[in-house]
PDB file of C-alpha atoms in Angstrom:
ATOM      1  CA  ILE M 840      27.205  -0.354  10.064  1.00 63.00           C
ATOM      2  CA  LYS M 841      24.692   1.136  12.862  1.00 66.00           C
ATOM      3  CA  GLY M 842      28.139   3.680  12.951  1.00 61.00           C
ATOM      4  CA  LEU M 843      28.249   4.440  10.048  1.00 66.00           C
ATOM      5  CA  LEU M 844      24.449   4.859   9.351  1.00 72.00           C
ATOM      6  CA  ASP M 845      24.248   7.030  12.260  1.00 63.00           C
ATOM      7  CA  SER M 846      27.223   9.660  10.500  1.00 62.00           C
ATOM      8  CA  LEU M 847      24.653  10.422   7.848  1.00 66.00           C
ATOM      9  CA  GLY M 848      21.939  12.768   8.901  1.00 69.00           C
ATOM     10  CA  PRO M 849      20.895  14.569  11.709  1.00 73.00           C
ATOM     11  CA  ALA M 850      20.371  12.934  15.455  1.00 75.00           C
ATOM     12  CA  SER M 851      16.949  12.403  14.511  1.00 77.00           C
ATOM     13  CA  LEU M 852      17.552   9.702  11.894  1.00 85.00           C
ATOM     14  CA  ALA M 853      18.946   7.602  14.289  1.00 87.00           C
ATOM     15  CA  SER M 854      15.780   7.291  16.238  1.00 88.00           C
ATOM     16  CA  MET M 855      13.947   6.740  13.179  1.00 90.00           C
ATOM     17  CA  ARG M 856      16.352   3.848  12.410  1.00 91.00           C
ATOM     18  CA  GLU M 857      15.706   2.361  15.497  1.00 92.00           C
ATOM     19  CA  ALA M 858      12.405   2.141  15.637  1.00 92.00           C
ATOM     20  CA  ALA M 859      11.686   0.724  12.482  1.00 93.00           C
ATOM     21  CA  ARG M 860      14.411  -2.102  13.186  1.00 93.00           C
ATOM     22  CA  ALA M 861      12.557  -2.815  16.351  1.00 94.00           C
ATOM     23  CA  ARG M 862       9.153  -2.971  14.519  1.00 92.00           C
ATOM     24  CA  PHE M 863      10.824  -5.225  11.562  1.00 92.00           C
ATOM     25  CA  GLU M 864      12.392  -7.760  14.036  1.00 91.00           C
ATOM     26  CA  ARG M 865       9.108  -8.118  16.407  1.00 91.00           C
ATOM     27  CA  LEU M 866       7.482  -9.227  13.213  1.00 87.00           C
ATOM     28  CA  GLY M 867      10.459 -10.858  10.905  1.00 88.00           C
ATOM     29  CA  LEU M 868       9.428 -11.625   7.344  1.00 88.00           C
ATOM     30  CA  PRO M 869       5.884 -11.997   5.890  1.00 86.00           C
ATOM     31  CA  SER M 870       5.130 -15.925   4.991  1.00 85.00           C
ATOM     32  CA  THR M 871       2.415 -17.205   3.079  1.00 84.00           C
ATOM     33  CA  LYS M 872       0.430 -17.450   6.541  1.00 85.00           C
ATOM     34  CA  ASP M 873       0.277 -13.660   6.303  1.00 83.00           C
ATOM     35  CA  GLU M 874      -2.821 -12.407   4.330  1.00 81.00           C
ATOM     36  CA  GLU M 875      -0.783  -9.470   2.564  1.00 83.00           C
ATOM     37  CA  PHE M 876       1.483 -12.366   1.173  1.00 86.00           C
ATOM     38  CA  LYS M 877      -0.391 -15.794   1.168  1.00 85.00           C
ATOM     39  CA  TYR M 878       0.309 -15.813  -2.547  1.00 86.00           C
ATOM     40  CA  VAL M 879       4.154 -15.001  -2.586  1.00 86.00           C
ATOM     41  CA  SER M 880       6.987 -16.916  -0.819  1.00 86.00           C
ATOM     42  CA  PHE M 881      10.056 -15.325   0.369  1.00 88.00           C
ATOM     43  CA  ARG M 882      12.208 -18.283   0.537  1.00 86.00           C
ATOM     44  CA  ALA M 883      14.477 -16.700  -1.448  1.00 87.00           C
ATOM     45  CA  LEU M 884      15.383 -14.181   0.882  1.00 88.00           C
ATOM     46  CA  GLU M 885      15.322 -16.538   4.026  1.00 84.00           C
ATOM     47  CA  GLU M 886      18.112 -18.978   2.532  1.00 84.00           C
ATOM     48  CA  GLY M 887      19.948 -15.930   0.619  1.00 82.00           C
ATOM     49  CA  HIS M 888      22.825 -15.277   2.939  1.00 89.00           C
ATOM     50  CA  PHE M 889      22.448 -11.370   1.530  1.00 93.00           C
ATOM     51  CA  GLY M 890      25.239  -9.448   3.228  1.00 93.00           C
ATOM     52  CA  LEU M 891      26.077  -5.794   3.524  1.00 92.00           C
ATOM     53  CA  PRO M 892      26.395  -4.154  -0.255  1.00 92.00           C
ATOM     54  CA  TYR M 893      30.051  -3.593  -1.122  1.00 93.00           C
ATOM     55  CA  GLY M 894      31.983  -1.046  -3.574  1.00 92.00           C
ATOM     56  CA  ALA M 895      31.910  -1.912  -7.739  1.00 94.00           C
ATOM     57  CA  ILE M 896      33.076   0.176 -10.394  1.00 94.00           C
ATOM     58  CA  ILE M 897      30.585   1.107 -13.456  1.00 94.00           C
ATOM     59  CA  ASP M 898      31.497   3.921 -15.671  1.00 94.00           C
ATOM     60  CA  ARG M 899      29.342   5.850 -17.903  1.00 93.00           C
ATOM     61  CA  HIS M 900      30.046   3.523 -21.368  1.00 93.00           C
ATOM     62  CA  GLN M 901      28.531   0.548 -19.004  1.00 94.00           C
ATOM     63  CA  VAL M 902      25.341   2.691 -17.942  1.00 94.00           C
ATOM     64  CA  ALA M 903      25.052   3.089 -21.526  1.00 93.00           C
ATOM     65  CA  GLU M 904      24.863  -0.184 -22.976  1.00 91.00           C
ATOM     66  CA  HIS M 905      21.484   0.037 -21.247  1.00 92.00           C
ATOM     67  CA  PRO M 906      18.766   1.921 -23.357  1.00 87.00           C
ATOM     68  CA  ILE M 907      17.623   3.478 -20.173  1.00 91.00           C
ATOM     69  CA  GLY M 908      20.543   4.546 -19.411  1.00 88.00           C
ATOM     70  CA  LYS M 909      21.049   7.028 -22.641  1.00 90.00           C
ATOM     71  CA  LEU M 910      18.230   9.316 -21.056  1.00 91.00           C
ATOM     72  CA  ASP M 911      18.703  13.218 -21.609  1.00 93.00           C
ATOM     73  CA  ALA M 912      17.587  13.765 -17.788  1.00 95.00           C
ATOM     74  CA  ILE M 913      18.884  15.389 -15.031  1.00 96.00           C
ATOM     75  CA  THR M 914      20.840  12.547 -13.515  1.00 97.00           C
ATOM     76  CA  ILE M 915      21.192  11.262  -9.706  1.00 97.00           C
ATOM     77  CA  ALA M 916      22.981   7.594  -9.860  1.00 97.00           C
ATOM     78  CA  PHE M 917      23.531   5.227  -7.452  1.00 97.00           C
ATOM     79  CA  ILE M 918      26.122   2.007  -7.375  1.00 97.00           C
ATOM     80  CA  ASN M 919      25.183  -0.619  -4.913  1.00 96.00           C
ATOM     81  CA  GLY M 920      23.047   1.566  -2.962  1.00 94.00           C
ATOM     82  CA  GLN M 921      25.613   4.237  -2.557  1.00 94.00           C
ATOM     83  CA  TYR M 922      26.314   7.490  -4.273  1.00 96.00           C
ATOM     84  CA  ALA M 923      27.990   7.547  -7.623  1.00 96.00           C
ATOM     85  CA  PRO M 924      28.643  11.326  -8.297  1.00 96.00           C
ATOM     86  CA  GLU M 925      30.827  10.214 -11.309  1.00 95.00           C
ATOM     87  CA  LEU M 926      27.609   9.320 -13.171  1.00 95.00           C
ATOM     88  CA  SER M 927      25.197  11.889 -11.763  1.00 96.00           C
ATOM     89  CA  SER M 928      24.854  15.157 -13.878  1.00 92.00           C
ATOM     90  CA  ASP M 929      25.833  18.892 -12.664  1.00 84.00           C
ATOM     91  CA  GLN M 930      22.993  20.702 -14.698  1.00 85.00           C
ATOM     92  CA  LEU M 931      21.999  24.123 -13.605  1.00 88.00           C
ATOM     93  CA  LEU M 932      18.373  23.870 -11.638  1.00 94.00           C
ATOM     94  CA  PRO M 933      16.267  26.692 -11.167  1.00 93.00           C
ATOM     95  CA  GLU M 934      16.320  28.748  -7.889  1.00 93.00           C
ATOM     96  CA  GLY M 935      15.746  26.806  -4.455  1.00 94.00           C
ATOM     97  CA  ALA M 936      15.367  23.424  -6.482  1.00 96.00           C
ATOM     98  CA  PHE M 937      17.564  20.357  -5.694  1.00 97.00           C
ATOM     99  CA  VAL M 938      18.145  17.096  -7.119  1.00 97.00           C
ATOM    100  CA  GLY M 939      20.690  14.775  -5.304  1.00 96.00           C
ATOM    101  CA  PRO M 940      21.416  12.666  -2.519  1.00 95.00           C
ATOM    102  CA  LEU M 941      19.435  12.959   0.377  1.00 94.00           C
ATOM    103  CA  VAL M 942      22.264  13.638   2.955  1.00 91.00           C
ATOM    104  CA  ASP M 943      23.254  16.990   0.877  1.00 93.00           C
ATOM    105  CA  GLY M 944      19.772  17.502   1.102  1.00 94.00           C
ATOM    106  CA  PHE M 945      20.148  18.093   4.795  1.00 92.00           C
ATOM    107  CA  LEU M 946      22.446  20.858   4.162  1.00 92.00           C
ATOM    108  CA  SER M 947      19.982  23.056   2.447  1.00 93.00           C
ATOM    109  CA  HIS M 948      16.198  21.254   2.796  1.00 95.00           C
ATOM    110  CA  SER M 949      16.354  19.953   5.869  1.00 93.00           C
ATOM    111  CA  ALA M 950      13.109  21.390   7.005  1.00 95.00           C
ATOM    112  CA  VAL M 951      11.595  19.782   4.391  1.00 96.00           C
ATOM    113  CA  ILE M 952      13.229  16.899   4.556  1.00 96.00           C
ATOM    114  CA  ILE M 953      12.266  16.446   8.351  1.00 94.00           C
ATOM    115  CA  GLU M 954       8.894  17.254   7.304  1.00 95.00           C
ATOM    116  CA  HIS M 955       8.194  14.630   4.962  1.00 97.00           C
ATOM    117  CA  LEU M 956      10.710  11.713   5.328  1.00 96.00           C
ATOM    118  CA  GLY M 957       8.893   8.634   6.621  1.00 94.00           C
ATOM    119  CA  LYS M 958       5.544  10.585   6.965  1.00 94.00           C
ATOM    120  CA  ILE M 959       3.955   9.524   3.603  1.00 95.00           C
ATOM    121  CA  ALA M 960       5.123   5.590   3.281  1.00 94.00           C
ATOM    122  CA  THR M 961       3.046   5.248   6.614  1.00 91.00           C
ATOM    123  CA  LEU M 962      -0.155   3.380   7.820  1.00 85.00           C
ATOM    124  CA  GLU M 963      -0.559   5.315  10.951  1.00 82.00           C
ATOM    125  CA  GLY M 964      -3.640   6.610  11.051  1.00 77.00           C
ATOM    126  CA  ARG M 965      -4.993   5.079   7.788  1.00 75.00           C
ATOM    127  CA  LEU M 966      -6.738   1.960   6.464  1.00 69.00           C
ATOM    128  CA  GLY M 967      -4.246  -1.231   6.477  1.00 61.00           C
ATOM    129  CA  ALA M 968      -2.072  -3.632   8.706  1.00 54.00           C
ATOM    130  CA  THR M 969       0.950  -3.096  10.159  1.00 52.00           C
ATOM    131  CA  ASN M 970       2.216  -6.281   7.939  1.00 55.00           C
ATOM    132  CA  ASP M 971       2.124  -4.175   5.085  1.00 76.00           C
ATOM    133  CA  GLU M 972       4.820  -2.413   6.748  1.00 89.00           C
ATOM    134  CA  ARG M 973       7.567  -5.028   7.048  1.00 92.00           C
ATOM    135  CA  PHE M 974       9.499  -4.113   3.487  1.00 95.00           C
ATOM    136  CA  THR M 975       8.968  -0.171   4.641  1.00 95.00           C
ATOM    137  CA  ASP M 976      10.436  -0.517   8.219  1.00 95.00           C
ATOM    138  CA  LEU M 977      13.387  -2.980   6.796  1.00 95.00           C
ATOM    139  CA  ASN M 978      14.124  -0.258   4.409  1.00 96.00           C
ATOM    140  CA  THR M 979      14.363   2.402   7.142  1.00 95.00           C
ATOM    141  CA  ALA M 980      16.153   0.297   9.564  1.00 94.00           C
ATOM    142  CA  PHE M 981      19.008   0.816   6.854  1.00 92.00           C
ATOM    143  CA  LEU M 982      18.475   4.274   5.983  1.00 91.00           C
ATOM    144  CA  GLY M 983      21.718   6.076   4.590  1.00 85.00           C
ATOM    145  CA  GLU M 984      22.383   7.178   1.232  1.00 85.00           C
ATOM    146  CA  GLY M 985      18.915   7.680  -1.014  1.00 94.00           C
ATOM    147  CA  ALA M 986      17.353  10.337  -3.500  1.00 97.00           C
ATOM    148  CA  PHE M 987      16.039  13.902  -2.891  1.00 98.00           C
ATOM    149  CA  VAL M 988      14.476  15.751  -5.358  1.00 98.00           C
ATOM    150  CA  TYR M 989      12.574  19.101  -4.532  1.00 98.00           C
ATOM    151  CA  ILE M 990      10.702  21.465  -6.893  1.00 98.00           C
ATOM    152  CA  PRO M 991       9.457  24.813  -5.381  1.00 98.00           C
ATOM    153  CA  ARG M 992       6.446  26.371  -5.810  1.00 97.00           C
ATOM    154  CA  GLY M 993       5.643  27.080  -9.243  1.00 97.00           C
ATOM    155  CA  ILE M 994       8.535  25.502 -10.909  1.00 97.00           C
ATOM    156  CA  SER M 995       8.208  23.464 -14.187  1.00 96.00           C
ATOM    157  CA  LEU M 996      11.391  21.429 -14.797  1.00 95.00           C
ATOM    158  CA  GLU M 997      11.790  21.134 -18.723  1.00 92.00           C
ATOM    159  CA  LEU M 998      14.581  17.999 -18.525  1.00 95.00           C
ATOM    160  CA  PRO M 999      13.136  15.059 -16.805  1.00 97.00           C
ATOM    161  CA  ILE M1000      15.007  13.585 -13.327  1.00 97.00           C
ATOM    162  CA  HIS M1001      16.729  10.313 -13.657  1.00 98.00           C
ATOM    163  CA  ILE M1002      17.146   8.361  -9.984  1.00 98.00           C
ATOM    164  CA  LEU M1003      19.382   5.470 -11.652  1.00 98.00           C
ATOM    165  CA  TRP M1004      20.147   2.783  -9.088  1.00 98.00           C
ATOM    166  CA  MET M1005      22.314   0.240 -10.593  1.00 97.00           C
ATOM    167  CA  SER M1006      23.408  -2.962  -8.795  1.00 97.00           C
ATOM    168  CA  GLU M1007      26.218  -5.291  -9.389  1.00 96.00           C
ATOM    169  CA  ALA M1008      27.197  -8.540  -7.283  1.00 96.00           C
ATOM    170  CA  LYS M1009      30.661 -10.243  -8.682  1.00 95.00           C
ATOM    171  CA  HIS M1010      31.673 -10.385  -4.871  1.00 95.00           C
ATOM    172  CA  GLY M1011      28.798 -12.453  -3.480  1.00 95.00           C
ATOM    173  CA  PRO M1012      25.124 -11.763  -2.364  1.00 96.00           C
ATOM    174  CA  PHE M1013      24.000  -8.109  -0.719  1.00 96.00           C
ATOM    175  CA  ALA M1014      21.228  -6.302   0.021  1.00 95.00           C
ATOM    176  CA  SER M1015      20.457  -2.717  -0.803  1.00 96.00           C
ATOM    177  CA  HIS M1016      17.821  -0.443   0.557  1.00 96.00           C
ATOM    178  CA  PRO M1017      17.491   2.372  -2.112  1.00 97.00           C
ATOM    179  CA  ARG M1018      15.349   5.353  -0.561  1.00 97.00           C
ATOM    180  CA  SER M1019      14.163   8.323  -2.534  1.00 98.00           C
ATOM    181  CA  LEU M1020      12.390  11.281  -1.063  1.00 98.00           C
ATOM    182  CA  ILE M1021      10.218  13.239  -3.517  1.00 98.00           C
ATOM    183  CA  VAL M1022       8.663  16.541  -2.967  1.00 98.00           C
ATOM    184  CA  LEU M1023       6.532  18.600  -5.443  1.00 98.00           C
ATOM    185  CA  GLU M1024       5.265  21.774  -3.961  1.00 98.00           C
ATOM    186  CA  ASP M1025       1.899  23.972  -5.311  1.00 98.00           C
ATOM    187  CA  GLY M1026       1.605  24.079  -9.013  1.00 98.00           C
ATOM    188  CA  ALA M1027       5.421  22.633  -9.521  1.00 98.00           C
ATOM    189  CA  THR M1028       5.728  20.371 -12.702  1.00 98.00           C
ATOM    190  CA  ALA M1029       8.303  17.561 -12.988  1.00 98.00           C
ATOM    191  CA  LYS M1030       8.518  14.508 -14.824  1.00 98.00           C
ATOM    192  CA  VAL M1031      10.700  11.800 -12.884  1.00 98.00           C
ATOM    193  CA  PHE M1032      12.193   8.262 -13.731  1.00 98.00           C
ATOM    194  CA  GLU M1033      13.440   5.939 -10.718  1.00 98.00           C
ATOM    195  CA  SER M1034      15.296   3.405 -12.922  1.00 97.00           C
ATOM    196  CA  PHE M1035      17.088  -0.062 -11.110  1.00 98.00           C
ATOM    197  CA  ILE M1036      19.221  -2.046 -13.825  1.00 97.00           C
ATOM    198  CA  GLY M1037      21.155  -4.676 -12.283  1.00 96.00           C
ATOM    199  CA  ARG M1038      24.284  -5.916 -14.079  1.00 96.00           C
ATOM    200  CA  ALA M1039      25.428  -9.122 -12.523  1.00 96.00           C
ATOM    201  CA  GLY M1040      25.017 -11.545  -9.600  1.00 96.00           C
ATOM    202  CA  ILE M1041      22.283 -12.304  -6.851  1.00 96.00           C
ATOM    203  CA  TYR M1042      21.200  -9.634  -4.579  1.00 97.00           C
ATOM    204  CA  PHE M1043      18.227  -8.063  -3.139  1.00 97.00           C
ATOM    205  CA  THR M1044      16.768  -5.002  -3.722  1.00 98.00           C
ATOM    206  CA  ASN M1045      14.283  -3.342  -1.059  1.00 97.00           C
ATOM    207  CA  ALA M1046      13.467  -0.001  -2.552  1.00 98.00           C
ATOM    208  CA  LEU M1047      10.891   2.346  -0.896  1.00 98.00           C
ATOM    209  CA  SER M1048       9.778   5.647  -2.406  1.00 98.00           C
ATOM    210  CA  GLU M1049       7.718   8.633  -0.717  1.00 98.00           C
ATOM    211  CA  LEU M1050       5.881  11.137  -3.160  1.00 98.00           C
ATOM    212  CA  ARG M1051       4.258  14.500  -2.037  1.00 98.00           C
ATOM    213  CA  LEU M1052       2.326  15.898  -4.841  1.00 98.00           C
ATOM    214  CA  GLY M1053       1.483  19.752  -3.393  1.00 98.00           C
ATOM    215  CA  SER M1054      -2.175  21.501  -4.543  1.00 97.00           C
ATOM    216  CA  GLY M1055      -1.995  21.917  -8.696  1.00 97.00           C
ATOM    217  CA  ALA M1056       1.123  20.060  -8.746  1.00 98.00           C
ATOM    218  CA  ASN M1057       1.701  17.430 -11.994  1.00 98.00           C
ATOM    219  CA  LEU M1058       4.063  14.757 -11.706  1.00 98.00           C
ATOM    220  CA  GLU M1059       4.773  11.913 -13.990  1.00 98.00           C
ATOM    221  CA  HIS M1060       6.760   9.215 -12.449  1.00 98.00           C
ATOM    222  CA  ILE M1061       8.126   6.072 -14.408  1.00 98.00           C
ATOM    223  CA  LYS M1062       9.329   3.359 -12.177  1.00 98.00           C
ATOM    224  CA  PHE M1063      11.409   0.617 -14.542  1.00 97.00           C
ATOM    225  CA  GLN M1064      12.859  -2.154 -13.126  1.00 97.00           C
ATOM    226  CA  ASP M1065      15.055  -4.463 -15.275  1.00 97.00           C
ATOM    227  CA  GLU M1066      17.468  -6.430 -12.561  1.00 97.00           C
ATOM    228  CA  THR M1067      19.034  -9.861 -13.137  1.00 96.00           C
ATOM    229  CA  GLY M1068      17.413 -12.709 -13.526  1.00 95.00           C
ATOM    230  CA  ASP M1069      18.663 -14.286 -10.151  1.00 94.00           C
ATOM    231  CA  SER M1070      17.797 -10.735  -7.876  1.00 95.00           C
ATOM    232  CA  VAL M1071      14.851 -10.072  -5.560  1.00 96.00           C
ATOM    233  CA  HIS M1072      12.817  -6.717  -6.013  1.00 97.00           C
ATOM    234  CA  VAL M1073      10.778  -5.921  -3.106  1.00 96.00           C
ATOM    235  CA  SER M1074       9.640  -2.088  -3.821  1.00 96.00           C
ATOM    236  CA  ASN M1075       7.047   0.486  -1.897  1.00 95.00           C
ATOM    237  CA  VAL M1076       5.938   3.347  -3.538  1.00 96.00           C
ATOM    238  CA  ALA M1077       3.905   5.834  -1.769  1.00 95.00           C
ATOM    239  CA  TYR M1078       1.929   9.100  -2.944  1.00 97.00           C
ATOM    240  CA  HIS M1079       0.560  11.844  -1.233  1.00 96.00           C
ATOM    241  CA  GLN M1080      -1.580  14.245  -2.922  1.00 97.00           C
ATOM    242  CA  GLU M1081      -2.893  17.722  -2.408  1.00 97.00           C
ATOM    243  CA  ALA M1082      -6.082  18.947  -3.931  1.00 96.00           C
ATOM    244  CA  ASN M1083      -6.206  19.463  -7.530  1.00 96.00           C
ATOM    245  CA  SER M1084      -2.817  17.793  -8.074  1.00 97.00           C
ATOM    246  CA  VAL M1085      -2.383  15.256 -10.973  1.00 97.00           C
ATOM    247  CA  LEU M1086      -0.143  12.342 -11.227  1.00 98.00           C
ATOM    248  CA  THR M1087       0.598   9.667 -13.652  1.00 98.00           C
ATOM    249  CA  SER M1088       2.199   6.527 -12.609  1.00 98.00           C
ATOM    250  CA  THR M1089       4.165   3.648 -14.548  1.00 97.00           C
ATOM    251  CA  ASN M1090       5.058   0.842 -13.442  1.00 96.00           C
ATOM    252  CA  VAL M1091       7.765  -1.201 -15.896  1.00 96.00           C
ATOM    253  CA  ASN M1092       9.019  -4.526 -14.752  1.00 96.00           C
ATOM    254  CA  LEU M1093      11.645  -6.510 -17.146  1.00 95.00           C
ATOM    255  CA  GLY M1094      13.850  -8.480 -14.918  1.00 95.00           C
ATOM    256  CA  GLY M1095      14.323  -9.938 -11.258  1.00 94.00           C
ATOM    257  CA  LYS M1096      13.820 -13.917 -10.112  1.00 93.00           C
ATOM    258  CA  LEU M1097      11.034 -12.559  -7.481  1.00 93.00           C
ATOM    259  CA  VAL M1098       9.175  -8.984  -7.946  1.00 95.00           C
ATOM    260  CA  ARG M1099       6.988  -7.385  -5.769  1.00 94.00           C
ATOM    261  CA  ASN M1100       5.555  -3.649  -6.061  1.00 94.00           C
ATOM    262  CA  ASP M1101       3.370  -1.957  -3.033  1.00 92.00           C
ATOM    263  CA  LEU M1102       1.735   1.009  -4.416  1.00 93.00           C
ATOM    264  CA  ASN M1103      -0.193   3.639  -2.409  1.00 91.00           C
ATOM    265  CA  VAL M1104      -2.056   6.464  -3.260  1.00 93.00           C
ATOM    266  CA  TRP M1105      -3.170   8.875  -0.471  1.00 93.00           C
ATOM    267  CA  LEU M1106      -5.499  11.722  -1.506  1.00 92.00           C
ATOM    268  CA  ASN M1107      -6.054  14.946   0.772  1.00 90.00           C
ATOM    269  CA  GLY M1108      -8.395  17.140  -1.283  1.00 76.00           C
ATOM    270  CA  GLU M1109     -10.536  16.863  -4.446  1.00 69.00           C
TER     271      GLU M1109
END
């Protein structure tokens, strides 16, 4: 798996993955003895025998069976953590804007990605304990395919953006680590849905979203989770806001056997 991950993105990501892996292995999964997790047991993860994700075939008709799948939106879709171009849309975007897989984003917006990836969802120099970052580190250790959204300065998108993560575990339990980086430059406006939809089976979703709002930017971010009743869903969402930016954040949880959502907002200005 290391060789496959190292083939995705620039060499700098390899060192980021390795550092995150070392941090996670040093601390391991949290337990009820940890202050930040004392009210939740992750025994389902310890006993779940979750393997690597594998392929699944889901067509547009099956996507539309779920109400969220009928959104009229600029869509980027993933199946079991793997980019699914057949379920994604190809609408024309304003000049300089980007909605697509992270690996393609490196071809046109590498400077933006390198500047912000892993820099928002971090407690370095901020209040908080390293225990809070265990699942963030686990996600980064498996950082490969992910979603990247970039809205240039002053641009307002009319259509919403839909980042769709679908899971189907028909051949045994697996773990996936969805990663999203969403950057709105100064004065940009966008509405972004992140949906996590489960179709079958037992699996573990460990999601991490990093979102940056430039000065005067306006973002409506809706996270929608409807995993299977046997799944484990852990999510970390980190926002960075510059002065005069406006953030509307909504979190909807409908499914999952064990669900935990951690959200952090950092304000840099008034």
